[in-house]
CSV table of C-alpha atoms in Angstrom, one decimal:
chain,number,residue,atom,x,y,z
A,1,UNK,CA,85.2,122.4,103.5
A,2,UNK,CA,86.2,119.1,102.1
A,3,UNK,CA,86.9,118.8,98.2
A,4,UNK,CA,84.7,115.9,96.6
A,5,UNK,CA,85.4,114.2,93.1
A,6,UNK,CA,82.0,113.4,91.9
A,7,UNK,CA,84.2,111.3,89.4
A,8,UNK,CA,84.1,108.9,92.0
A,9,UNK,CA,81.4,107.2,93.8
A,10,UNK,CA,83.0,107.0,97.1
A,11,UNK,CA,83.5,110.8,96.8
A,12,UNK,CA,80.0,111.4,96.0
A,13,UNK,CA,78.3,109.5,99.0
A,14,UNK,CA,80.2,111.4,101.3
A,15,UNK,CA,79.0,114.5,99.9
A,16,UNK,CA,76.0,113.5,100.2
A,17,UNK,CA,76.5,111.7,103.9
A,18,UNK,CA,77.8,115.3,104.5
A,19,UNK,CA,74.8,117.5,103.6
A,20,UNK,CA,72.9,115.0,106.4
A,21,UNK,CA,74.9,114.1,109.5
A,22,UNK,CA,75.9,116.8,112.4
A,23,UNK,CA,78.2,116.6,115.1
A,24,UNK,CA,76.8,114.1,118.1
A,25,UNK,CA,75.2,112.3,115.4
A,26,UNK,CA,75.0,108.5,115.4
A,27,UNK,CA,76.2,106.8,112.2
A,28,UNK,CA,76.8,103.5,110.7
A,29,UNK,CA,79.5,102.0,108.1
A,30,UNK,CA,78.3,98.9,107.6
A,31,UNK,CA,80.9,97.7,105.1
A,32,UNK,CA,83.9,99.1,106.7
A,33,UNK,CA,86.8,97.8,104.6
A,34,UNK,CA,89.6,99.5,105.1
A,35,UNK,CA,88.2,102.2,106.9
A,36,UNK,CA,88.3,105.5,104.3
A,37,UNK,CA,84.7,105.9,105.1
A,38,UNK,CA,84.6,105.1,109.0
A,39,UNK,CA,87.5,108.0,109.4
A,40,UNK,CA,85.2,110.4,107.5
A,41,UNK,CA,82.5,109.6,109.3
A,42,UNK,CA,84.7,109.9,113.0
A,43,UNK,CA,85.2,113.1,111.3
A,44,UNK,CA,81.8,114.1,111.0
A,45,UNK,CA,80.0,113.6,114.0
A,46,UNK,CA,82.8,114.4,116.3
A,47,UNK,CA,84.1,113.5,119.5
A,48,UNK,CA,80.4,113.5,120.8
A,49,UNK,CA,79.3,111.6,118.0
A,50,UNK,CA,79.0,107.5,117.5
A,51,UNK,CA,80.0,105.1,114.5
A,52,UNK,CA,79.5,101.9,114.5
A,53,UNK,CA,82.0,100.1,112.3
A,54,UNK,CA,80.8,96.7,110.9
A,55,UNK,CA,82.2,94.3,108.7
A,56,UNK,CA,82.1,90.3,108.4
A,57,UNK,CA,86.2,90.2,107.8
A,58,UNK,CA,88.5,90.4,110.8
A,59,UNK,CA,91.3,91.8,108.7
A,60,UNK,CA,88.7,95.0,107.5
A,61,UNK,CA,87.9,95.6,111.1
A,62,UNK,CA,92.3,95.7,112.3
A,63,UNK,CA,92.6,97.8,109.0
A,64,UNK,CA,90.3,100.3,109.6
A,65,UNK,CA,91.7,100.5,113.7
A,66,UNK,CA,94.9,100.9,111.8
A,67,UNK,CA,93.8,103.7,109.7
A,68,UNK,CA,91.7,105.3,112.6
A,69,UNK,CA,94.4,104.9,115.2
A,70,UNK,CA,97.4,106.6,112.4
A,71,UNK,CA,95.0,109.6,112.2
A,72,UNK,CA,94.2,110.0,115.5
A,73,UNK,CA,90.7,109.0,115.6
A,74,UNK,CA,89.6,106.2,117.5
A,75,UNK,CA,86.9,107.3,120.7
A,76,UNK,CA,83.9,107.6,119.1
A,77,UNK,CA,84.3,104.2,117.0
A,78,UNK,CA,82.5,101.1,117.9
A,79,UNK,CA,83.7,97.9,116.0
A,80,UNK,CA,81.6,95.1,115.4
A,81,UNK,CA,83.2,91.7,113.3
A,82,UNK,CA,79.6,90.3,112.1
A,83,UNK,CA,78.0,90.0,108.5
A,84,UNK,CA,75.7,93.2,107.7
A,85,UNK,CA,73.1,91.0,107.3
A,86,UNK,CA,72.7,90.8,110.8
A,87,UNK,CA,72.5,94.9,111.2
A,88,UNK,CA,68.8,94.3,113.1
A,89,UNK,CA,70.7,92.1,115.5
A,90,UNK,CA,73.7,94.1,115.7
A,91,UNK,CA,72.5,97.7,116.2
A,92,UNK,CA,71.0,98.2,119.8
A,93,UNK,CA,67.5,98.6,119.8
A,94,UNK,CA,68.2,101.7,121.9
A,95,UNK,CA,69.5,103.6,118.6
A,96,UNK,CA,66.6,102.3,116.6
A,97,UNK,CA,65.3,105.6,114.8
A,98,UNK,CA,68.0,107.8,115.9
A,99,UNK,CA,70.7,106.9,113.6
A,100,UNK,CA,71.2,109.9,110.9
A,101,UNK,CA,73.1,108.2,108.2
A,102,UNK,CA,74.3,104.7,106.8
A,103,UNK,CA,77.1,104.0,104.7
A,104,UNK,CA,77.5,100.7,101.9
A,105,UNK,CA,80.4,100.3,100.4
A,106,UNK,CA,79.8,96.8,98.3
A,107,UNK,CA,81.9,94.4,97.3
A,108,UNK,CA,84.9,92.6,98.4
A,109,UNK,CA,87.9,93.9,100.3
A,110,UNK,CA,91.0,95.5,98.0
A,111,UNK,CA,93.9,93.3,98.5
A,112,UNK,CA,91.9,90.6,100.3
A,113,UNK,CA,90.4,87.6,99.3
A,114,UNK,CA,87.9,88.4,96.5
A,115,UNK,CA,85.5,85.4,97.1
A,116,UNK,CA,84.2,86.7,100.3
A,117,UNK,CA,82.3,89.7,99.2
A,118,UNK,CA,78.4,91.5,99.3
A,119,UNK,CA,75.9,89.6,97.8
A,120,UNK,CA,71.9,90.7,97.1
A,121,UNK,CA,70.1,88.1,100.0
A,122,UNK,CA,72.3,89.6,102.6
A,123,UNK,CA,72.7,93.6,101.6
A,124,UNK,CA,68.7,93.6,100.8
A,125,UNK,CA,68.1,92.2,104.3
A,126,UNK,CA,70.7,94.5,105.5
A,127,UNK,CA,68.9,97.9,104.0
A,128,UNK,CA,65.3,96.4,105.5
A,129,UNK,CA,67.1,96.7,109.0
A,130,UNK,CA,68.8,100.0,107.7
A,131,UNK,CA,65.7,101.9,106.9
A,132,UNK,CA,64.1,101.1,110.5
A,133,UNK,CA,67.4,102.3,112.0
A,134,UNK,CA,67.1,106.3,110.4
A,135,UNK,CA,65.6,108.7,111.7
A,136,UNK,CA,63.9,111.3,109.8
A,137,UNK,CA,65.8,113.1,107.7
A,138,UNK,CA,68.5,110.5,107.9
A,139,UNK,CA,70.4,109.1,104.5
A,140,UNK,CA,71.7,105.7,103.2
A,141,UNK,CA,74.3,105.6,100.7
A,142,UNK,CA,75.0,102.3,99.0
A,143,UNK,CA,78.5,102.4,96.8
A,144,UNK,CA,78.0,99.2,94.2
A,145,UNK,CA,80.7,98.1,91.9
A,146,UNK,CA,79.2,96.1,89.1
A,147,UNK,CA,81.5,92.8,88.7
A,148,UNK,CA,80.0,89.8,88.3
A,149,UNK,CA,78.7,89.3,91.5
A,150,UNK,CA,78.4,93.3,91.9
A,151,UNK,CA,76.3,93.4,88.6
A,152,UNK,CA,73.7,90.8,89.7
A,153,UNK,CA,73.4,92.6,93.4
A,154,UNK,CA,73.3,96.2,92.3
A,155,UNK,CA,70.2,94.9,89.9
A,156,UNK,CA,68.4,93.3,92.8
A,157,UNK,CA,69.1,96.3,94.8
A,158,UNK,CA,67.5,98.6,92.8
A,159,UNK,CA,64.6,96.3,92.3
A,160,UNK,CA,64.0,96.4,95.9
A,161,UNK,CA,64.9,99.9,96.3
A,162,UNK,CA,62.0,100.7,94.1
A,163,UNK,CA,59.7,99.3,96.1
A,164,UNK,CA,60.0,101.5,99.3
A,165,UNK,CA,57.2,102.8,100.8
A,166,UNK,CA,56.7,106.5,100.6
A,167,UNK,CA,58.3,107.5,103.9
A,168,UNK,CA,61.4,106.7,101.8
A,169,UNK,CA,62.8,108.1,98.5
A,170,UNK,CA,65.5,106.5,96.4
A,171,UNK,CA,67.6,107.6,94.0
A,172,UNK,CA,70.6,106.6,91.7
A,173,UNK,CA,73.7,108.6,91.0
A,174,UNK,CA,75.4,106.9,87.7
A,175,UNK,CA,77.9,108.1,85.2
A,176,UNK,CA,76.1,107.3,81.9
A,177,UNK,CA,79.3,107.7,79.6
A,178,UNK,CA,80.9,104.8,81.0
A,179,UNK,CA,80.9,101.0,80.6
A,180,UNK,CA,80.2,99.5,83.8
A,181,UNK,CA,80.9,102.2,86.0
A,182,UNK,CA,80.3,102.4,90.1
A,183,UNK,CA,77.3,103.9,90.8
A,184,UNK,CA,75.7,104.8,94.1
A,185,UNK,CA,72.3,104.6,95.8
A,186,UNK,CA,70.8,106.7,98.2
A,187,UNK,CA,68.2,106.3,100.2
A,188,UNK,CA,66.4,109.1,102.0
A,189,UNK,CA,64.0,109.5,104.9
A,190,UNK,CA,62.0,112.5,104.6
């Protein structure tokens, strides 16, 4: 069983991707950076499973083949260079409905060029697709950092994310003894 640090938000939304996602299971990182949560998710659904790796920065998508590739882990992967924005374009409408869980991390790429990063017009367009894309019982988890950009998105996330119809629930997982902490959403279809 894998340890998780609830201190940090990362930590959390695998936990939570975890209680969700079974081997063979189709999954999505639609932010995947440097590739911390593509491996987990590789992990997860096994050799028999499918993740779809997606970010809009070449150098995320050769870091997280790095990562994948220095671990072993590399079969069930399917990368995709495009803006997550795009996710009702990019996911085949085959796997509409069957994919169990979605993972957001938000942002801008460590050790990368900080004005190219998430923003609220294209992650809220990004979640519409999302939702349509899980199956029941499936999860979203949406990592948000609140700089300044981060701030602004995570409150226009939320004020979307309140809005879901009731096939949906949402919920927020924030450390309140903090100033400006990470926090995560999650977005269930039950």
């Amino acid at each position: 069983m894998m340890k998780h640090d609830f201190l940090r938000v990362v930590d959390a939304a695998q936990f939570f991707i975890s209680q969700r996602i079974l081997p063979g299971d189709m999954v999505i990182d639609a932010t995947c950076g440097n590739g911390n949560d593509t491996l987990f998710l590789s992990d997860a659904v096994g050799e028999n499973g499918l993740v779809f790796a997606i970010d809009i920065q070449k150098q995320a998508i050769e870091n997280t083949k790095k990562l994948l590739e220095s671990k072993g882990k590399y079969n069930n992967v399917e990368f995709i260079n495009a803006n997550h924005e795009h996710l009702n374009e990019i996911i085949p409408e085959v796997y509409v409905g069957k994919i169990s869980a979605i993972m957001y991390n938000l942002g801008y790429l460590p050790k990368s060029d900080h004005n190219i990063l998430t923003n609220a017009k294209t992650t809220i367009e990004s979640i519409k697709s999302a939702v349509k894309c899980l199956y029941y019982g499936g999860i979203i988890t949406i990592c948000v950092y609140p700089h300044k950009i981060g701030k602004e998105e995570g409150i226009n996330l939320e004020k979307y994310l309140k809005e879901l119809s009731g096939a949906f629930n949402s919920f927020k997982f924030d450390r309140l003894n903090r100033n400006n902490p990470p926090y995560l959403y999650i977005i269930t279809r039950d």
